[in-house]
Short mmCIF file of C-alpha atoms and ligand atoms in Angstrom, two decimals:
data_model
loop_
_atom_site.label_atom_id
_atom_site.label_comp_id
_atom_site.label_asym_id
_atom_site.label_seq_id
_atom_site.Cartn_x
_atom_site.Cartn_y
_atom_site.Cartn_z
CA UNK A 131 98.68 54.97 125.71
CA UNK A 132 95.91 57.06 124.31
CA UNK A 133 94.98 57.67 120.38
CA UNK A 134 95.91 61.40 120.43
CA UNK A 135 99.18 60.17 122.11
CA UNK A 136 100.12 57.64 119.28
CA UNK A 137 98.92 60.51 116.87
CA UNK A 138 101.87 62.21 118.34
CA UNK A 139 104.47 60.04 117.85
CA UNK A 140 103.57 59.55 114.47
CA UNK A 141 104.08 62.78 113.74
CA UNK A 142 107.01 63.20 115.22
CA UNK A 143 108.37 60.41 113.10
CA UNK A 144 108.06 61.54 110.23
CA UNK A 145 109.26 65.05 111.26
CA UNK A 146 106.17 66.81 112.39
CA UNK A 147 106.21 68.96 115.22
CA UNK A 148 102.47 68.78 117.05
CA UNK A 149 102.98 71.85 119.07
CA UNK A 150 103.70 75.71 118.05
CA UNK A 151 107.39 75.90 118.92
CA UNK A 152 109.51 77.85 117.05
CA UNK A 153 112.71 76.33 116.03
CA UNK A 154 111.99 73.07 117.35
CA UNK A 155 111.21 71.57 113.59
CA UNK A 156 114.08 72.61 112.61
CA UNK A 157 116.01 70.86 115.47
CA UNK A 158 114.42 67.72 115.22
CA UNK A 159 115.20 67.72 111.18
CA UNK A 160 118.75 68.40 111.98
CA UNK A 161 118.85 65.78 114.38
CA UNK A 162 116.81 63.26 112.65
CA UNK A 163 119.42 60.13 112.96
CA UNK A 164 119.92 60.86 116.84
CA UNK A 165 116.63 61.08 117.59
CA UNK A 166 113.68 58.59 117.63
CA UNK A 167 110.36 58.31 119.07
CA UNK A 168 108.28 55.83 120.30
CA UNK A 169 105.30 54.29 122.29
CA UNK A 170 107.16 50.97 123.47
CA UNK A 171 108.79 51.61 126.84
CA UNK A 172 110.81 48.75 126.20
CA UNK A 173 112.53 50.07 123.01
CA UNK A 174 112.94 53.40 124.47
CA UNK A 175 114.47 51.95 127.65
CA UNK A 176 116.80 49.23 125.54
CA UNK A 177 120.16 51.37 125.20
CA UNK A 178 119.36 54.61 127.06
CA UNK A 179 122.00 55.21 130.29
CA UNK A 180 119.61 58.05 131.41
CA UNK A 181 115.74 58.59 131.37
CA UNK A 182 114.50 61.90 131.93
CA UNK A 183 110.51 62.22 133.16
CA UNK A 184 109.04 64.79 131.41
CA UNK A 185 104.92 63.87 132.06
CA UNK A 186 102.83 66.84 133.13
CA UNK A 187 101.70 66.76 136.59
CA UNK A 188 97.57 68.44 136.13
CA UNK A 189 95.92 70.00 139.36
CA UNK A 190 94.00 67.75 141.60
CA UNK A 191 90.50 68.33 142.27
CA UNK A 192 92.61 69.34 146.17
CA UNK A 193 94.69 71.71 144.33
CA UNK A 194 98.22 69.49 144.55
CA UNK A 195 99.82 68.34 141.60
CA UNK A 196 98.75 65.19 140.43
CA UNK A 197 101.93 63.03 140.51
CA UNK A 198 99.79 59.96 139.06
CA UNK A 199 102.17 59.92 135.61
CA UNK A 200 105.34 60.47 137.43
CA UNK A 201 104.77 57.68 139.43
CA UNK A 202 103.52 55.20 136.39
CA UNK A 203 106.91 56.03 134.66
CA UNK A 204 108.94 55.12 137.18
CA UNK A 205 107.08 52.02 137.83
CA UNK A 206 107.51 51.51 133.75
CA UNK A 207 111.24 51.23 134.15
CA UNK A 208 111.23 48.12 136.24
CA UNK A 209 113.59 46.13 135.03
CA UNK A 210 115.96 48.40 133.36
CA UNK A 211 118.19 47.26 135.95
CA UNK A 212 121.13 49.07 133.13
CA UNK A 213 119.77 52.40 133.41
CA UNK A 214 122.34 54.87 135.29
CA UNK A 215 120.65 57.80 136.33
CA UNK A 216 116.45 59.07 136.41
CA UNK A 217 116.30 62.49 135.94
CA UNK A 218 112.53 64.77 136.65
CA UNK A 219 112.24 67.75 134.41
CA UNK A 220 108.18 67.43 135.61
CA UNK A 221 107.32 70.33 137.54
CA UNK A 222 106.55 68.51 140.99
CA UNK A 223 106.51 69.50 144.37
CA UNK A 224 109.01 69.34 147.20
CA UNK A 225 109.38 66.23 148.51
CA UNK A 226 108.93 64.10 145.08
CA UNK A 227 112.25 63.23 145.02
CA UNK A 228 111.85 61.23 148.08
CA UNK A 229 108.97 59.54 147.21
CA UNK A 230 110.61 58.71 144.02
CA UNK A 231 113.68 57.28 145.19
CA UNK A 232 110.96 54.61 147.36
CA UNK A 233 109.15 53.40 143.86
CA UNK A 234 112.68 53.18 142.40
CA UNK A 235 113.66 51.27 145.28
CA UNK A 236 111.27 49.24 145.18
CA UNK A 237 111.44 48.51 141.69
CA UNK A 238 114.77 47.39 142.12
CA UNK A 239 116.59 50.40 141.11
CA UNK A 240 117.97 51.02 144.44
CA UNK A 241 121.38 51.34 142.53
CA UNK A 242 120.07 54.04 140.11
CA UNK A 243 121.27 57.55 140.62
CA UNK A 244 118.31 60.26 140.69
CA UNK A 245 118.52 63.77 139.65
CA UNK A 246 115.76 66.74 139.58
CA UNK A 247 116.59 69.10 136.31
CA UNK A 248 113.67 71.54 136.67
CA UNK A 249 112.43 73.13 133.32
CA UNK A 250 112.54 77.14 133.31
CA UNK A 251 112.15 77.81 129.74
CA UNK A 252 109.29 80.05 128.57
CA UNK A 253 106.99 78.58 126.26
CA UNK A 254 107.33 80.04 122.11
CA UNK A 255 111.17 80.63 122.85
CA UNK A 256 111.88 76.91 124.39
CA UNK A 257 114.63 76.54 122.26
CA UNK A 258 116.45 79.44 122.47
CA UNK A 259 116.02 79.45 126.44
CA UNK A 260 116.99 76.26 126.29
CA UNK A 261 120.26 76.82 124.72
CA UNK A 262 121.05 79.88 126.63
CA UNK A 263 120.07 79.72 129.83
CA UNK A 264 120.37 81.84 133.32
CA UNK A 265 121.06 78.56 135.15
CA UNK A 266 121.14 75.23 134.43
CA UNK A 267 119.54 73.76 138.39
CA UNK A 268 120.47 70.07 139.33
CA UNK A 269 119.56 68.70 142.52
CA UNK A 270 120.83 65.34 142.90
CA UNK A 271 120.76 62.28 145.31
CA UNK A 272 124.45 61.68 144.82
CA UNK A 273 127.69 63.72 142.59
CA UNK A 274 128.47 60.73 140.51
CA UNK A 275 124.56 61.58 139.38
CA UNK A 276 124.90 65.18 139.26
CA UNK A 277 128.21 64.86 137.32
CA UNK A 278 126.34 62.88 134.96
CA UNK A 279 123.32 65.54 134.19
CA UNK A 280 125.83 68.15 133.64
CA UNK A 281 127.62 66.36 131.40
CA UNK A 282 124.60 66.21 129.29
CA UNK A 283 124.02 69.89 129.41
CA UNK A 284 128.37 70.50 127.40
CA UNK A 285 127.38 72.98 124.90
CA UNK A 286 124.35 74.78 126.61
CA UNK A 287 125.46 78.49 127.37
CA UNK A 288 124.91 78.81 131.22
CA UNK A 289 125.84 78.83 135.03
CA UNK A 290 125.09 74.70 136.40
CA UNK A 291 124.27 74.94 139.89
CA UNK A 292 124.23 71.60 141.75
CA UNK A 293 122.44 71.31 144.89
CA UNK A 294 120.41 68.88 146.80
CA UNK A 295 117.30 67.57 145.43
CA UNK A 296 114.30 69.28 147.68
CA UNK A 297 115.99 72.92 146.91
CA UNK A 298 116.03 72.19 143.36
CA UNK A 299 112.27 71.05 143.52
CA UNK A 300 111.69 74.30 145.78
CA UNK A 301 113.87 76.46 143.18
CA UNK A 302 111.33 76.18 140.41
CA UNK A 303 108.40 76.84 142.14
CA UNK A 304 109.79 79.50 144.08
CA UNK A 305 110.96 81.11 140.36
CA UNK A 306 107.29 80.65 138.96
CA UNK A 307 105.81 81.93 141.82
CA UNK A 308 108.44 85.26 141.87
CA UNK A 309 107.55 85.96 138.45
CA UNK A 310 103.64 85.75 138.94
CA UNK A 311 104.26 88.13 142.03
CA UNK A 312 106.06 90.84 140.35
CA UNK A 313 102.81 90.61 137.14
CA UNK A 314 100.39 91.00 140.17
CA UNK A 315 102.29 93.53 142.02
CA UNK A 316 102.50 95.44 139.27
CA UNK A 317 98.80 95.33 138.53
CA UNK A 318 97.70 96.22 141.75
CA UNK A 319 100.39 99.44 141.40
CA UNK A 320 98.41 99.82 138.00
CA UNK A 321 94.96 100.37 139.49
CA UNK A 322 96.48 102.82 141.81
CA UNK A 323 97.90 104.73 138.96
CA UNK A 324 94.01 104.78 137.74
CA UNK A 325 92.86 106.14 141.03
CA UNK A 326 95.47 108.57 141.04
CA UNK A 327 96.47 109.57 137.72
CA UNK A 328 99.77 108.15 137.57
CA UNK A 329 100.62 106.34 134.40
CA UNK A 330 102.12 102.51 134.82
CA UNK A 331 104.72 102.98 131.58
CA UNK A 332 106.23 105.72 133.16
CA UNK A 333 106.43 104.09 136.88
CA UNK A 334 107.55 100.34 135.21
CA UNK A 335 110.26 102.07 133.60
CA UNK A 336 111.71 104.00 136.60
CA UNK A 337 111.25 101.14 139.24
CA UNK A 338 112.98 98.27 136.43
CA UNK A 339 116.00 101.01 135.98
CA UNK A 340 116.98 99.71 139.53
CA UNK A 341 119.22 97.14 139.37
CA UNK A 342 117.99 94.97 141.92
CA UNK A 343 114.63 94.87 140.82
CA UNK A 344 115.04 94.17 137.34
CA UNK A 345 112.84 95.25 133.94
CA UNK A 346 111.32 92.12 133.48
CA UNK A 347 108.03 91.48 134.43
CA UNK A 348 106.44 94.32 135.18
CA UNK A 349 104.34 94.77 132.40
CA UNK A 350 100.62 95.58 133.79
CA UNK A 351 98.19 94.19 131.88
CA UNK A 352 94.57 92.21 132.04
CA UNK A 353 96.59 89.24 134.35
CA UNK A 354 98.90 86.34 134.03
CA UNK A 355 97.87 82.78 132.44
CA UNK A 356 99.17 79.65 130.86
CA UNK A 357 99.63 76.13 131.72
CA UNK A 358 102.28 76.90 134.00
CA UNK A 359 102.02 80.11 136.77
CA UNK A 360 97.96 79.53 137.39
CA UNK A 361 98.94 75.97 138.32
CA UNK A 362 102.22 76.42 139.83
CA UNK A 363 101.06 78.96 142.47
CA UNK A 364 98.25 77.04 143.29
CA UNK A 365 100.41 73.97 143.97
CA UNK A 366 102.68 75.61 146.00
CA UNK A 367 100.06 77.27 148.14
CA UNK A 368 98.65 73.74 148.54
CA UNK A 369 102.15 72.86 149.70
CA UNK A 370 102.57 75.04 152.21
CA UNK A 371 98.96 74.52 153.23
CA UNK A 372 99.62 70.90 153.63
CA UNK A 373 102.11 71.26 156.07
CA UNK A 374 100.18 73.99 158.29
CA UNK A 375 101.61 77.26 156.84
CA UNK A 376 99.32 80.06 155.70
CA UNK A 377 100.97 81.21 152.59
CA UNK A 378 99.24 84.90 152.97
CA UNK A 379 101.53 86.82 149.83
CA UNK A 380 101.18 83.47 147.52
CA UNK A 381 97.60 83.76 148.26
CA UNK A 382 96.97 87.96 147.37
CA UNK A 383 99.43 87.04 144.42
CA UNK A 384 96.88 84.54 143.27
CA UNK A 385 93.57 86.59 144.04
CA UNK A 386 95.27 89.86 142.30
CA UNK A 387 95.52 88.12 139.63
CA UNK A 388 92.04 86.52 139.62
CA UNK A 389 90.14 90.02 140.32
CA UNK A 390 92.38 92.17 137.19
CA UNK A 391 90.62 89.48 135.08
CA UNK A 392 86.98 90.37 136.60
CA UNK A 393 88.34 94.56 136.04
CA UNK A 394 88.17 94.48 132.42
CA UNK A 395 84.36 93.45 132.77
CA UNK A 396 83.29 96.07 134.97
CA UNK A 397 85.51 98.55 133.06
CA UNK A 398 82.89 97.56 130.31
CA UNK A 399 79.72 97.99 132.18
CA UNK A 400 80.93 101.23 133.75
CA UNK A 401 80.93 102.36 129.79
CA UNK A 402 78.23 100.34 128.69
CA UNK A 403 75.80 100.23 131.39
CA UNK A 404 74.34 96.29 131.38
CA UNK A 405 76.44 94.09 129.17
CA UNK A 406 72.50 92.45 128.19
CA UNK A 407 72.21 91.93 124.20
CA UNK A 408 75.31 93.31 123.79
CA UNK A 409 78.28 92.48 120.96
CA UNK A 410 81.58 92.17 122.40
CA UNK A 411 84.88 91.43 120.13
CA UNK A 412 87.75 89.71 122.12
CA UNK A 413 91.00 90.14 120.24
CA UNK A 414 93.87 87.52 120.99
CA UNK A 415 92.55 84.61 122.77
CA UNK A 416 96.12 82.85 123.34
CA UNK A 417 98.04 83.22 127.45
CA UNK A 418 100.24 85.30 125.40
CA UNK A 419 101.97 86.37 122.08
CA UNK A 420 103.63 83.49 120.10
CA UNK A 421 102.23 80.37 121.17
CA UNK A 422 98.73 78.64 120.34
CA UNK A 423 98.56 77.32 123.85
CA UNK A 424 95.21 78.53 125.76
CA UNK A 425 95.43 76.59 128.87
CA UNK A 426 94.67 79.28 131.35
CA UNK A 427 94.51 82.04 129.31
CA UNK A 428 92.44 85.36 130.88
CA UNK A 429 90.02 85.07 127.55
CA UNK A 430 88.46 82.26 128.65
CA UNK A 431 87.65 83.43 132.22
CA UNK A 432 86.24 86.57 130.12
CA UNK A 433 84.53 85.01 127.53
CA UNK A 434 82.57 83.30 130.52
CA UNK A 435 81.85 86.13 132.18
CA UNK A 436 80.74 88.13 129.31
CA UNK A 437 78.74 85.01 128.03
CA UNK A 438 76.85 84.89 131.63
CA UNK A 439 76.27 89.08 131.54
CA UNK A 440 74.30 88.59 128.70
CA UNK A 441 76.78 89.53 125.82
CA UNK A 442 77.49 87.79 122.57
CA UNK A 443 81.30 86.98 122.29
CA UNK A 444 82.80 87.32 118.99
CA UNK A 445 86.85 86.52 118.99
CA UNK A 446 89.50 86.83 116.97
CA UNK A 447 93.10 85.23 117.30
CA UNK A 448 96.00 84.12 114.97
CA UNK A 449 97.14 80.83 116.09
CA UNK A 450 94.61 79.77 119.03
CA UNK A 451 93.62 76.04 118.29
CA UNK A 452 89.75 75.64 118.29
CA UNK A 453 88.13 74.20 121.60
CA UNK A 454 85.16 72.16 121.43
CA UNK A 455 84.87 73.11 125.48
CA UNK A 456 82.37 75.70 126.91
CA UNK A 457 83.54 78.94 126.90
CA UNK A 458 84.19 78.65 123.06
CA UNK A 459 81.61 76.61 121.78
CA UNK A 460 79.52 79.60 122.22
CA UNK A 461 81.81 82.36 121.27
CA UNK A 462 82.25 83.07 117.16
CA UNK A 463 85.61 83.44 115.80
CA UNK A 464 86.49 85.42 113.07
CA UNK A 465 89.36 85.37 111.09
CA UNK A 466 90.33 88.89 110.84
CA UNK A 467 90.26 91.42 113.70
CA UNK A 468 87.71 93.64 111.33
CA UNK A 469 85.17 90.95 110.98
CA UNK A 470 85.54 90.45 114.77
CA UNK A 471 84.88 94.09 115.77
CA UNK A 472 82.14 94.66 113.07
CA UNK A 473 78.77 95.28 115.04
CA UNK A 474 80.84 95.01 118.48
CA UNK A 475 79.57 97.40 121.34
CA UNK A 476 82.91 97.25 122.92
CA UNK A 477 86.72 95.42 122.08
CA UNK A 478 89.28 94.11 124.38
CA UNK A 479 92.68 93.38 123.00
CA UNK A 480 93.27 90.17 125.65
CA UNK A 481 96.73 89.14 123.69
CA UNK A 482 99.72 91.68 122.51
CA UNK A 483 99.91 89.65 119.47
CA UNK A 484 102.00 92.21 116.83
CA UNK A 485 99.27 91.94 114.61
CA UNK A 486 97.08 94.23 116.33
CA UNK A 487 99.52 97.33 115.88
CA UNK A 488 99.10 96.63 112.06
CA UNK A 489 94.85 96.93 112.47
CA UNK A 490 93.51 100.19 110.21
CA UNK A 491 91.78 101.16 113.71
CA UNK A 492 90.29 104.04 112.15
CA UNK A 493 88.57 101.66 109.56
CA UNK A 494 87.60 99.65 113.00
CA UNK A 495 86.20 102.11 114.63
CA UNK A 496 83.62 102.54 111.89
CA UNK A 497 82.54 99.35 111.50
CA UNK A 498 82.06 99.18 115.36
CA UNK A 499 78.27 99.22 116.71
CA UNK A 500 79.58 101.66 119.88
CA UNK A 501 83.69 102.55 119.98
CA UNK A 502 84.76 101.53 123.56
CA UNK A 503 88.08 99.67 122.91
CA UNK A 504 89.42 98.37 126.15
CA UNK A 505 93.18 98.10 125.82
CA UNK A 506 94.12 94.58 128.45
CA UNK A 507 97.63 94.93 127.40
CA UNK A 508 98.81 98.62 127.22
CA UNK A 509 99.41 98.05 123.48
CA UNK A 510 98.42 100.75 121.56
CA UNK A 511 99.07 104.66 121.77
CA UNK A 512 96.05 106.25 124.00
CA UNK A 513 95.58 109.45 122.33
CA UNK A 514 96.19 108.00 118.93
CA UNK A 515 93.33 105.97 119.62
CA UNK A 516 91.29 108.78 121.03
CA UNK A 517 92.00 111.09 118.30
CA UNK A 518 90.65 107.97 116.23
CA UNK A 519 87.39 108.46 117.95
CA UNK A 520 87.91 105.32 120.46
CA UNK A 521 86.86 105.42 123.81
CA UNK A 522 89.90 103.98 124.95
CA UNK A 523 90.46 102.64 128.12
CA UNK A 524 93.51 100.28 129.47
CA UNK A 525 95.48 99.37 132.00
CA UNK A 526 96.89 102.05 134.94
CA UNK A 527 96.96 104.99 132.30
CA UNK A 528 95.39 108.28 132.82
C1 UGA B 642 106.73 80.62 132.50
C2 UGA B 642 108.11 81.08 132.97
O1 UGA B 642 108.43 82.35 132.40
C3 UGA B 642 109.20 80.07 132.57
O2 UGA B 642 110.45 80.47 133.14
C4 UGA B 642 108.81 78.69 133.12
O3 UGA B 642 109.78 77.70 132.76
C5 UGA B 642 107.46 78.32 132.53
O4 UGA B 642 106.48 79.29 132.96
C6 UGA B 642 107.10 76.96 133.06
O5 UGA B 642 106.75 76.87 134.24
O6 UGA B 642 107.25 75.95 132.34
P1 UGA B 642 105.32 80.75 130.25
O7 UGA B 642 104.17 80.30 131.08
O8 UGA B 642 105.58 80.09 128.95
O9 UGA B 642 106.70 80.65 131.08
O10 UGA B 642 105.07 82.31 129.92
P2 UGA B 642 105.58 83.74 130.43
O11 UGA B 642 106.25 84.40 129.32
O12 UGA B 642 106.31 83.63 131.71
O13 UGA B 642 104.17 84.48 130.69
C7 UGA B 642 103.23 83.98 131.65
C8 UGA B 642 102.04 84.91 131.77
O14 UGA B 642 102.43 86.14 132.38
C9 UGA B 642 101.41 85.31 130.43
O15 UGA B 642 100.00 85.25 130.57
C10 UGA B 642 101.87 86.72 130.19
O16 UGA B 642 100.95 87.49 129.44
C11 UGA B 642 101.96 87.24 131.62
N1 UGA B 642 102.91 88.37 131.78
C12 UGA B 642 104.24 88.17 131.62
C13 UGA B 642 102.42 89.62 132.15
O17 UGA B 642 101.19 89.83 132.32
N2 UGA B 642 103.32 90.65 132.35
C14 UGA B 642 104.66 90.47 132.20
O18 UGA B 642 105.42 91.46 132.41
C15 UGA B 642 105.13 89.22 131.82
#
């Protein structure tokens, strides 16, 4: 295993939590005697009845998930000829299950029930999704198995569905990739509002009122991230590719989403003329609000663009962990939002982190080189900000 793995486990030992996860501390406190964690396969294998797989599955250079870890775990549990049931909470792709049940098989686990338990909880409310779900999916290869897995699950607030184990595989991606699709339709109905002079609060609101197409996602904003929809919708389009089907709404989902990124940055130059020698302050760095994950997050593809326009990239964030990878080694940070905008020619709030409702803007706005705050998230009030002096711009408001 590698070093930053065993760092890991050591922490978790002695009661650490490695990620940002709230609640999850205080879980593994309460917990403490029923839980323990270690590198040695063997010891974790010794009196378990069930293994789940929880590796990550990373995008091949092709696009697919990379089912390299799945496949070493399984091969790991050779052997454990006691076990009574392997169950995937990896994100993989249709068809895994198969494949999996052939490198059981053949590591003499023939008898060994299999179950896919895909993961829908959002990360920074894990726990509490967790807990209280909408649906608890298993998809398994027999209902002794599936019994089993929901067994597991007494206690957790939700509707179990069991069903066989490509639908469950295909339920999870299809859920990722419906969420993503209602972000970028709602974009693209965003810049239409800008062409048009409609305002995207006011049309969210009205369209979520009806029933059958739900609130939820339909915030507009500067584009989805995180180390789950960018990858997710690319697998499945690889999916479907790989078996000879164009997936043509996967695939506008996808390039919406890439292009509302590029938007902010011509919004910019539109204001600014050449971005050349110019300051620009990006506040809120992270995919989104309560997490310190920035796998995928929209700053980095605009950090990079900014960086390659010419402009100096100063950032600010709350919880973002420090990358020692290109965007950010040539980006400052700045640990308040004032330092960050000081000088700036232009801002763009990137993450609705709370925080920046609490900024004295007006005190911002004077310490800015040129005032054009560029709103990526529909956070703050538009003519509060104008009377403020702003040039404020943002997403699909007049
Ligand atoms: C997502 C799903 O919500 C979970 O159900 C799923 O289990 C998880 O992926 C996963 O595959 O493991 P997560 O990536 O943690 O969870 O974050 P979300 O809260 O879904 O947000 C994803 C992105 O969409 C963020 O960049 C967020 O800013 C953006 N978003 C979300 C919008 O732009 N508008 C919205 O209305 C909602």
């Amino acid at each position: 295993m590698r070093d930053i793995q065993s760092e890991r486990i050591k922490l978790l030992q002695s009661g650490h939590v490695p990620i940002y996860e709230p609640g999850l501390g205080d879980l593994i406190i309460k917990n403490k005697e029923r839980l323990s964690f270690t590198l040695n396969v063997d010891e974790a294998l010794a009196h378990a009845e069930i293994v789940f797989v929880c590796v990550d599955t990373p995008p091949t250079s092709a696009g697919d998930a990379d089912l390299s870890r799945v496949w070493s775990v399984l091969r790991s549990l050779k052997g454990a000829a006691h076990l009574a049931a392997v169950v995937v909470k990896s994100t993989v792709p249709v068809g895994t299950g198969a494949r999996a049940r052939s490198v059981l098989d053949e590591a003499g686990l023939g008898h060994v029930g299999y179950a896919s338990n895909p993961e829908f909880t959002a990360e920074g409310r894990a726990v509490s999704d967790f807990l209280n779900p909408d649906r608890v999916v298993i998809g398994a290869s027999d209902a002794e198995t599936a019994r089993l897995v929901e067994e597991l699950h007494q206690g957790v607030n939700g509707d179990v569905v069991v069903m066989d184990i490509p639908s469950a595989e295909m339920a999870r991606m299809a859920s990722n990739a419906l969420l993503a699709t209602k972000i970028s339709f709602i974009n693209e109905i965003a810049n239409i509002c800008e062409a048009t002079g409609a305002d995207i609060g006011n049309v969210s609101k009205a369209v979520g009122l009806d029933h059958r197409l739900g609130r939820h996602f339909l915030q507009a904003g500067i584009g989805w991230g995180g180390s789950c929809f960018p990858k997710d919708s690319e697998a499945l389009k690889q999916l479907a590719s790989n078996t000879g089907y164009h997936p043509q709404l996967l695939s506008a989902v996808i390039e919406v989403n890439n292009l509302q990124k590029r938007r902010a940055i011509q919004k910019l130059k539109d204001q600014l003329g050449t971005l050349e020698g110019t300051q620009i302050a990006l506040l809120g760095l992270t995919f989104k609000p309560g997490t310190d994950d920035m796998r995928e997050a929209p700053s980095a593809v605009l950090a990079s663009r900014l960086l390659a326009e010419g402009a100096a990239v100063r950032c600010w964030d709350p919880l973002a962990r420090p990358a020692d990878v290109e965007p950010w080694t040539s980006t400052t940070r700045h640990e308040s939002v004032l330092d960050a905008v000081t000088g700036a020619d232009a801002a763009i709030v990137v993450t609705e982190w709370p925080q920046l409702r609490e900024v004295t803007w007006g005190e911002a706005r004077g310490l800015m080189r040129r005032p054009v705050l560029y709103d990526g998230r529909n956070l703050l009030g538009p003519q509060t900000m104008r009377d403020l002096g702003f040039t404020y711009l943002s997403v699909g408001r007049p």
